[in-house]
Amino acid sequence: MAPGSRSILTSLGETEMDILNAVWRLGRVSVAEVRDSLERDLAHNTVQTIMRKLSRKGYLHAELVGKTHFYTPRKPEHEVKRGILRQMVASVFGGSRSELVRALADGVELSEQETATLRKLVEDLEASE
């Protein structure tokens, strides 16, 4: 996917996800702090615009202190990622979580530890039903 492009599966673009990940990792941050933490070079105004959009979309909370906006996550990381994954499972895998797991494991050799972890996960899911 080209940098900044938007997936048809989510309302968030790649750059938006990079910025959200930075805010989740760093906590209360300014635009400059997020910009400095990103692996790619983006203009300050670009990061600022994206963070404002994320705030309007409800992902970030903005607080003005003096002349500086500070941002904090409004939605927890696990909630956002779970929502994106649910959208993907519904649209790509017809709602089948087992098809998602099959696609993830297709052509990949799992270690004994990974296999044991997956078995335990299935057992835990069965026990919770």
Coordinates of N, CA, C and O in Angstrom, one line a residue:
M1 N 0.8 -1.2 0.0 CA 0.0 0.0 0.0 C 0.9 1.2 0.0 O 1.9 1.3 0.7
A2 N 0.6 2.2 -0.8 CA 1.4 3.4 -0.9 C 1.2 4.2 0.4 O 0.2 4.2 1.1
P3 N 2.3 4.9 0.8 CA 2.3 5.7 2.1 C 1.1 6.6 2.1 O 0.8 7.3 1.1
G4 N 0.4 6.6 3.2 CA -0.7 7.5 3.3 C -2.0 7.0 2.7 O -3.1 7.6 2.8
S5 N -2.0 5.9 2.0 CA -3.2 5.4 1.4 C -4.1 4.8 2.4 O -3.7 4.4 3.5
R6 N -5.4 4.7 2.0 CA -6.4 4.3 2.9 C -6.9 2.9 2.4 O -7.1 2.6 1.2
S7 N -7.0 2.0 3.3 CA -7.5 0.6 3.0 C -9.0 0.7 2.8 O -9.7 1.5 3.5
I8 N -9.5 -0.1 1.9 CA -10.9 -0.2 1.8 C -11.6 -0.9 3.0 O -12.8 -0.8 3.1
L9 N -10.8 -1.5 3.8 CA -11.3 -2.2 5.0 C -11.4 -1.3 6.2 O -12.0 -1.7 7.2
T10 N -10.8 -0.2 6.3 CA -10.8 0.6 7.5 C -10.9 2.1 7.1 O -10.5 2.5 6.0
S11 N -11.4 2.9 8.0 CA -11.5 4.3 7.7 C -10.2 5.1 8.1 O -10.1 6.3 8.0
L12 N -9.2 4.3 8.5 CA -7.9 4.9 8.8 C -6.9 4.6 7.8 O -6.7 3.4 7.3
G13 N -6.1 5.6 7.4 CA -5.0 5.4 6.4 C -3.8 5.0 7.1 O -3.7 5.0 8.4
E14 N -2.8 4.6 6.4 CA -1.5 4.1 6.9 C -0.8 5.2 7.8 O -0.3 4.9 8.9
T15 N -0.8 6.4 7.3 CA -0.1 7.5 8.1 C -0.9 7.7 9.4 O -0.3 8.0 10.4
E16 N -2.3 7.7 9.3 CA -3.1 7.9 10.5 C -2.7 6.8 11.5 O -2.6 7.1 12.7
M17 N -2.6 5.5 11.1 CA -2.3 4.4 12.0 C -0.9 4.6 12.6 O -0.7 4.4 13.8
D18 N 0.1 5.1 11.8 CA 1.4 5.4 12.3 C 1.4 6.4 13.4 O 2.0 6.3 14.5
I19 N 0.6 7.4 13.2 CA 0.4 8.5 14.2 C -0.3 8.0 15.5 O 0.1 8.3 16.6
L20 N -1.4 7.3 15.2 CA -2.1 6.7 16.4 C -1.2 5.8 17.2 O -1.2 5.9 18.4
N21 N -0.4 4.9 16.5 CA 0.5 4.1 17.3 C 1.5 4.9 18.1 O 1.9 4.5 19.2
A22 N 2.0 6.0 17.5 CA 2.9 6.9 18.2 C 2.3 7.4 19.5 O 2.9 7.5 20.6
V23 N 1.0 7.9 19.4 CA 0.3 8.5 20.5 C 0.1 7.4 21.6 O 0.3 7.7 22.8
W24 N -0.3 6.2 21.2 CA -0.5 5.1 22.1 C 0.8 4.8 22.9 O 0.8 4.6 24.0
R25 N 1.9 4.8 22.1 CA 3.2 4.5 22.7 C 3.7 5.6 23.6 O 4.2 5.3 24.7
L26 N 3.5 6.8 23.3 CA 4.1 7.9 24.0 C 3.2 8.6 25.0 O 3.7 9.2 26.0
G27 N 1.9 8.4 24.9 CA 1.0 9.1 25.8 C 0.6 10.5 25.4 O 0.5 10.8 24.2
R28 N 0.6 11.4 26.3 CA 0.2 12.8 26.1 C 1.4 13.4 25.3 O 2.5 13.5 25.8
V29 N 1.1 13.9 24.1 CA 2.2 14.4 23.2 C 1.8 15.6 22.4 O 0.6 15.8 22.1
S30 N 2.8 16.3 21.9 CA 2.6 17.4 21.0 C 2.8 16.9 19.6 O 3.3 15.8 19.4
V31 N 2.4 17.7 18.6 CA 2.6 17.4 17.2 C 4.1 17.1 17.0 O 4.5 16.2 16.3
A32 N 5.0 18.0 17.5 CA 6.4 17.9 17.3 C 6.9 16.6 17.8 O 7.8 15.9 17.2
E33 N 6.5 16.2 19.0 CA 6.9 14.9 19.6 C 6.5 13.7 18.7 O 7.3 12.8 18.5
V34 N 5.3 13.7 18.2 CA 4.9 12.7 17.3 C 5.7 12.7 16.1 O 6.2 11.6 15.6
R35 N 5.9 13.8 15.5 CA 6.7 13.9 14.2 C 8.1 13.4 14.4 O 8.6 12.6 13.6
D36 N 8.7 13.7 15.5 CA 10.1 13.3 15.8 C 10.1 11.8 16.0 O 11.2 11.2 15.8
S37 N 9.0 11.2 16.5 CA 9.1 9.7 16.8 C 8.8 8.8 15.5 O 9.0 7.6 15.6
L38 N 8.3 9.4 14.5 CA 7.9 8.7 13.3 C 9.2 8.2 12.5 O 10.2 9.0 12.5
E39 N 9.1 7.1 11.9 CA 10.2 6.5 11.1 C 10.4 7.2 9.8 O 11.5 7.3 9.3
R40 N 9.4 7.8 9.3 CA 9.5 8.6 8.0 C 9.4 10.0 8.3 O 8.8 10.5 9.3
D41 N 9.9 10.8 7.3 CA 10.0 12.2 7.5 C 8.7 12.9 6.9 O 8.4 12.8 5.8
L42 N 7.9 13.5 7.8 CA 6.7 14.2 7.4 C 6.8 15.6 7.9 O 7.4 15.9 9.0
A43 N 6.2 16.5 7.1 CA 6.2 17.9 7.5 C 5.4 18.1 8.8 O 4.4 17.4 9.0
H44 N 5.8 19.1 9.6 CA 5.0 19.4 10.8 C 3.6 19.6 10.5 O 2.7 19.1 11.2
N45 N 3.3 20.4 9.5 CA 1.9 20.7 9.1 C 1.1 19.5 8.7 O -0.1 19.4 9.0
T46 N 1.8 18.5 8.1 CA 1.1 17.3 7.7 C 0.7 16.5 8.9 O -0.5 16.0 9.0
V47 N 1.6 16.3 9.9 CA 1.3 15.6 11.1 C 0.2 16.3 11.9 O -0.7 15.7 12.4
Q48 N 0.3 17.7 11.9 CA -0.7 18.5 12.7 C -2.1 18.3 12.0 O -3.1 18.1 12.7
T49 N -2.2 18.3 10.7 CA -3.4 18.1 10.0 C -4.0 16.8 10.3 O -5.2 16.6 10.6
I50 N -3.2 15.7 10.2 CA -3.7 14.4 10.5 C -4.1 14.2 11.9 O -5.2 13.6 12.2
M51 N -3.4 14.8 12.8 CA -3.8 14.7 14.3 C -5.1 15.4 14.5 O -6.0 14.9 15.3
R52 N -5.3 16.5 13.8 CA -6.6 17.2 14.0 C -7.8 16.4 13.4 O -8.8 16.3 14.0
K53 N -7.5 15.7 12.3 CA -8.5 14.8 11.7 C -8.8 13.7 12.6 O -10.0 13.3 12.8
L54 N -7.8 13.1 13.2 CA -8.0 12.0 14.1 C -8.8 12.4 15.4 O -9.6 11.7 15.9
S55 N -8.6 13.7 15.8 CA -9.3 14.2 16.9 C -10.8 14.4 16.5 O -11.7 14.0 17.2
R56 N -11.1 14.9 15.2 CA -12.5 15.0 14.8 C -13.1 13.7 14.6 O -14.3 13.5 14.8
K57 N -12.4 12.6 14.2 CA -12.9 11.3 14.1 C -13.1 10.6 15.4 O -13.7 9.5 15.5
G58 N -12.6 11.2 16.5 CA -12.9 10.6 17.8 C -11.8 9.7 18.3 O -11.9 9.1 19.3
Y59 N -10.6 9.7 17.6 CA -9.6 8.8 18.1 C -8.6 9.5 19.1 O -8.0 8.8 19.9
L60 N -8.5 10.8 19.0 CA -7.6 11.6 19.9 C -8.4 12.7 20.5 O -9.4 13.2 20.0
H61 N -7.9 13.0 21.7 CA -8.4 14.2 22.5 C -7.4 15.3 22.4 O -6.2 15.0 22.7
A62 N -7.7 16.5 22.0 CA -6.8 17.6 21.9 C -7.0 18.6 23.1 O -8.2 18.8 23.5
E63 N -5.9 19.1 23.6 CA -6.0 20.0 24.7 C -5.0 21.1 24.4 O -3.8 20.9 24.1
L64 N -5.5 22.4 24.4 CA -4.6 23.5 24.1 C -4.0 24.0 25.4 O -4.7 24.4 26.4
V65 N -2.7 24.0 25.5 CA -1.9 24.6 26.6 C -1.0 25.7 26.1 O -0.1 25.4 25.3
G66 N -1.4 26.9 26.4 CA -0.6 28.0 25.8 C -0.9 28.0 24.3 O -2.1 28.1 23.9
K67 N 0.1 27.9 23.5 CA 0.0 27.9 22.0 C 0.2 26.4 21.5 O 0.1 26.3 20.3
T68 N 0.3 25.5 22.4 CA 0.6 24.1 21.9 C -0.6 23.2 22.2 O -1.1 23.2 23.3
H69 N -0.9 22.4 21.2 CA -1.9 21.4 21.4 C -1.2 20.1 21.8 O -0.2 19.7 21.3
F70 N -1.8 19.5 22.8 CA -1.3 18.2 23.3 C -2.5 17.2 23.1 O -3.6 17.5 23.2
Y71 N -2.1 16.0 22.6 CA -3.0 15.0 22.2 C -2.9 13.8 23.1 O -1.7 13.4 23.5
T72 N -4.0 13.2 23.5 CA -4.0 11.9 24.2 C -5.0 11.0 23.4 O -5.9 11.5 22.8
P73 N -4.8 9.7 23.6 CA -5.7 8.7 22.9 C -7.1 8.9 23.5 O -7.3 9.0 24.7
R74 N -8.1 8.9 22.7 CA -9.5 8.9 23.2 C -10.0 7.4 23.2 O -10.9 7.1 24.0
K75 N -9.5 6.6 22.3 CA -9.9 5.2 22.2 C -8.7 4.4 22.5 O -7.6 4.6 21.9
P76 N -8.9 3.3 23.3 CA -7.7 2.4 23.6 C -7.3 1.7 22.3 O -8.1 1.4 21.4
E77 N -6.0 1.4 22.3 CA -5.4 0.7 21.2 C -6.1 -0.6 20.9 O -6.4 -0.9 19.7
H78 N -6.3 -1.4 21.9 CA -6.9 -2.7 21.6 C -8.3 -2.6 21.0 O -8.7 -3.4 20.2
E79 N -9.1 -1.6 21.4 CA -10.4 -1.4 20.9 C -10.4 -1.0 19.4 O -11.2 -1.5 18.6
V80 N -9.5 -0.1 19.0 CA -9.4 0.3 17.6 C -8.9 -0.9 16.8 O -9.5 -1.2 15.7
K81 N -7.9 -1.6 17.2 CA -7.3 -2.7 16.4 C -8.3 -3.8 16.3 O -8.5 -4.5 15.3
R82 N -9.1 -4.1 17.4 CA -10.1 -5.1 17.3 C -11.2 -4.7 16.3 O -11.7 -5.6 15.6
G83 N -11.6 -3.5 16.3 CA -12.6 -3.0 15.4 C -12.1 -3.2 13.9 O -12.9 -3.6 13.0
I84 N -10.9 -2.8 13.7 CA -10.3 -2.9 12.3 C -10.3 -4.4 11.9 O -10.7 -4.8 10.8
L85 N -9.9 -5.3 12.8 CA -9.8 -6.7 12.5 C -11.2 -7.3 12.3 O -11.4 -8.1 11.4
R86 N -12.2 -6.8 13.0 CA -13.5 -7.3 12.8 C -14.0 -6.9 11.5 O -14.7 -7.7 10.8
Q87 N -13.7 -5.7 11.0 CA -14.1 -5.2 9.7 C -13.5 -6.1 8.6 O -14.1 -6.5 7.7
M88 N -12.2 -6.4 8.8 CA -11.5 -7.3 7.9 C -12.1 -8.7 7.8 O -12.3 -9.2 6.7
V89 N -12.3 -9.3 9.0 CA -12.9 -10.6 9.0 C -14.2 -10.6 8.3 O -14.5 -11.5 7.5
A90 N -15.0 -9.6 8.5 CA -16.4 -9.6 7.9 C -16.3 -9.4 6.4 O -17.0 -10.1 5.7
S91 N -15.4 -8.5 6.0 CA -15.4 -8.2 4.5 C -14.5 -9.1 3.7 O -14.8 -9.4 2.5
V92 N -13.4 -9.6 4.3 CA -12.5 -10.4 3.5 C -12.8 -11.9 3.7 O -12.7 -12.7 2.7
F93 N -13.1 -12.3 4.9 CA -13.2 -13.7 5.2 C -14.7 -14.1 5.5 O -14.9 -15.2 6.1
G94 N -15.6 -13.3 5.1 CA -17.0 -13.7 5.2 C -17.5 -13.9 6.6 O -18.4 -14.7 6.9
G95 N -16.8 -13.3 7.6 CA -17.1 -13.4 9.0 C -16.5 -14.6 9.7 O -16.7 -14.8 10.9
S96 N -15.7 -15.4 8.9 CA -15.1 -16.6 9.5 C -13.7 -16.3 10.1 O -12.8 -16.1 9.4
R97 N -13.7 -16.4 11.4 CA -12.4 -16.2 12.1 C -11.4 -17.4 11.8 O -10.2 -17.2 11.7
S98 N -12.0 -18.6 11.6 CA -11.1 -19.7 11.3 C -10.4 -19.5 10.0 O -9.3 -19.9 9.8
E99 N -11.1 -18.9 9.0 CA -10.5 -18.7 7.7 C -9.4 -17.6 7.8 O -8.4 -17.7 7.1
L100 N -9.6 -16.7 8.7 CA -8.5 -15.7 9.0 C -7.3 -16.4 9.5 O -6.2 -16.2 9.0
V101 N -7.5 -17.3 10.5 CA -6.3 -18.0 11.1 C -5.7 -18.9 10.1 O -4.5 -19.0 10.0
R102 N -6.5 -19.6 9.3 CA -6.0 -20.4 8.2 C -5.1 -19.6 7.3 O -4.0 -20.0 6.9
A103 N -5.6 -18.4 6.9 CA -4.8 -17.6 5.9 C -3.5 -17.1 6.6 O -2.4 -17.1 5.9
L104 N -3.5 -16.8 7.9 CA -2.3 -16.4 8.6 C -1.3 -17.5 8.7 O -0.1 -17.3 8.6
A105 N -1.8 -18.7 8.8 CA -0.8 -19.9 9.0 C -0.5 -20.5 7.7 O 0.4 -21.4 7.7
D106 N -1.2 -20.2 6.6 CA -0.9 -20.9 5.3 C 0.5 -20.7 4.9 O 1.0 -19.6 4.8
G107 N 1.2 -21.8 4.7 CA 2.6 -21.8 4.2 C 3.6 -21.4 5.3 O 4.8 -21.2 4.9
V108 N 3.2 -21.3 6.5 CA 4.1 -21.0 7.6 C 4.3 -22.2 8.5 O 3.3 -22.8 8.9
E109 N 5.5 -22.5 8.8 CA 5.7 -23.6 9.8 C 5.6 -23.0 11.2 O 6.3 -22.1 11.5
L110 N 4.8 -23.6 12.0 CA 4.6 -23.2 13.4 C 5.5 -24.0 14.3 O 5.7 -25.2 14.1
S111 N 6.2 -23.3 15.2 CA 7.0 -24.0 16.2 C 6.1 -24.8 17.1 O 4.9 -24.6 17.2
E112 N 6.7 -25.7 17.9 CA 5.9 -26.4 18.9 C 5.2 -25.5 19.9 O 4.1 -25.7 20.3
Q113 N 6.0 -24.4 20.3 CA 5.5 -23.4 21.2 C 4.3 -22.7 20.6 O 3.2 -22.5 21.3
E114 N 4.4 -22.3 19.3 CA 3.2 -21.6 18.7 C 2.0 -22.5 18.6 O 0.9 -22.1 18.8
T115 N 2.2 -23.7 18.2 CA 1.2 -24.7 18.1 C 0.5 -24.9 19.5 O -0.7 -24.9 19.6
A116 N 1.3 -25.0 20.5 CA 0.8 -25.2 21.9 C 0.0 -24.0 22.3 O -1.1 -24.1 22.9
T117 N 0.5 -22.8 22.0 CA -0.2 -21.5 22.3 C -1.6 -21.5 21.6 O -2.6 -21.1 22.2
L118 N -1.6 -21.9 20.3 CA -2.9 -21.9 19.6 C -3.9 -22.9 20.1 O -5.1 -22.6 20.3
R119 N -3.4 -24.1 20.5 CA -4.2 -25.1 21.1 C -4.8 -24.5 22.4 O -6.0 -24.7 22.7
K120 N -4.0 -23.9 23.2 CA -4.5 -23.3 24.5 C -5.5 -22.3 24.2 O -6.6 -22.2 25.0
L121 N -5.3 -21.4 23.2 CA -6.3 -20.4 22.9 C -7.6 -21.0 22.5 O -8.7 -20.6 23.0
V122 N -7.6 -22.0 21.7 CA -8.8 -22.7 21.3 C -9.5 -23.3 22.5 O -10.7 -23.2 22.7
E123 N -8.8 -24.0 23.4 CA -9.3 -24.5 24.6 C -10.0 -23.5 25.5 O -11.1 -23.6 26.0
D124 N -9.3 -22.3 25.6 CA -9.8 -21.2 26.4 C -11.1 -20.7 25.8 O -12.1 -20.3 26.5
L125 N -11.1 -20.6 24.5 CA -12.3 -20.1 23.8 C -13.5 -21.0 24.0 O -14.6 -20.6 24.2
E126 N -13.2 -22.3 23.9 CA -14.3 -23.3 24.1 C -14.8 -23.3 25.5 O -16.0 -23.5 25.7
A127 N -13.9 -23.1 26.5 CA -14.3 -23.1 27.9 C -15.2 -21.9 28.2 O -16.0 -21.9 29.1
S128 N -15.0 -20.8 27.5 CA -15.7 -19.6 27.7 C -17.1 -19.5 27.1 O -17.9 -18.6 27.3
E129 N -17.4 -20.5 26.2 CA -18.7 -20.5 25.5 C -19.8 -21.0 26.3 O -19.7 -21.7 27.2

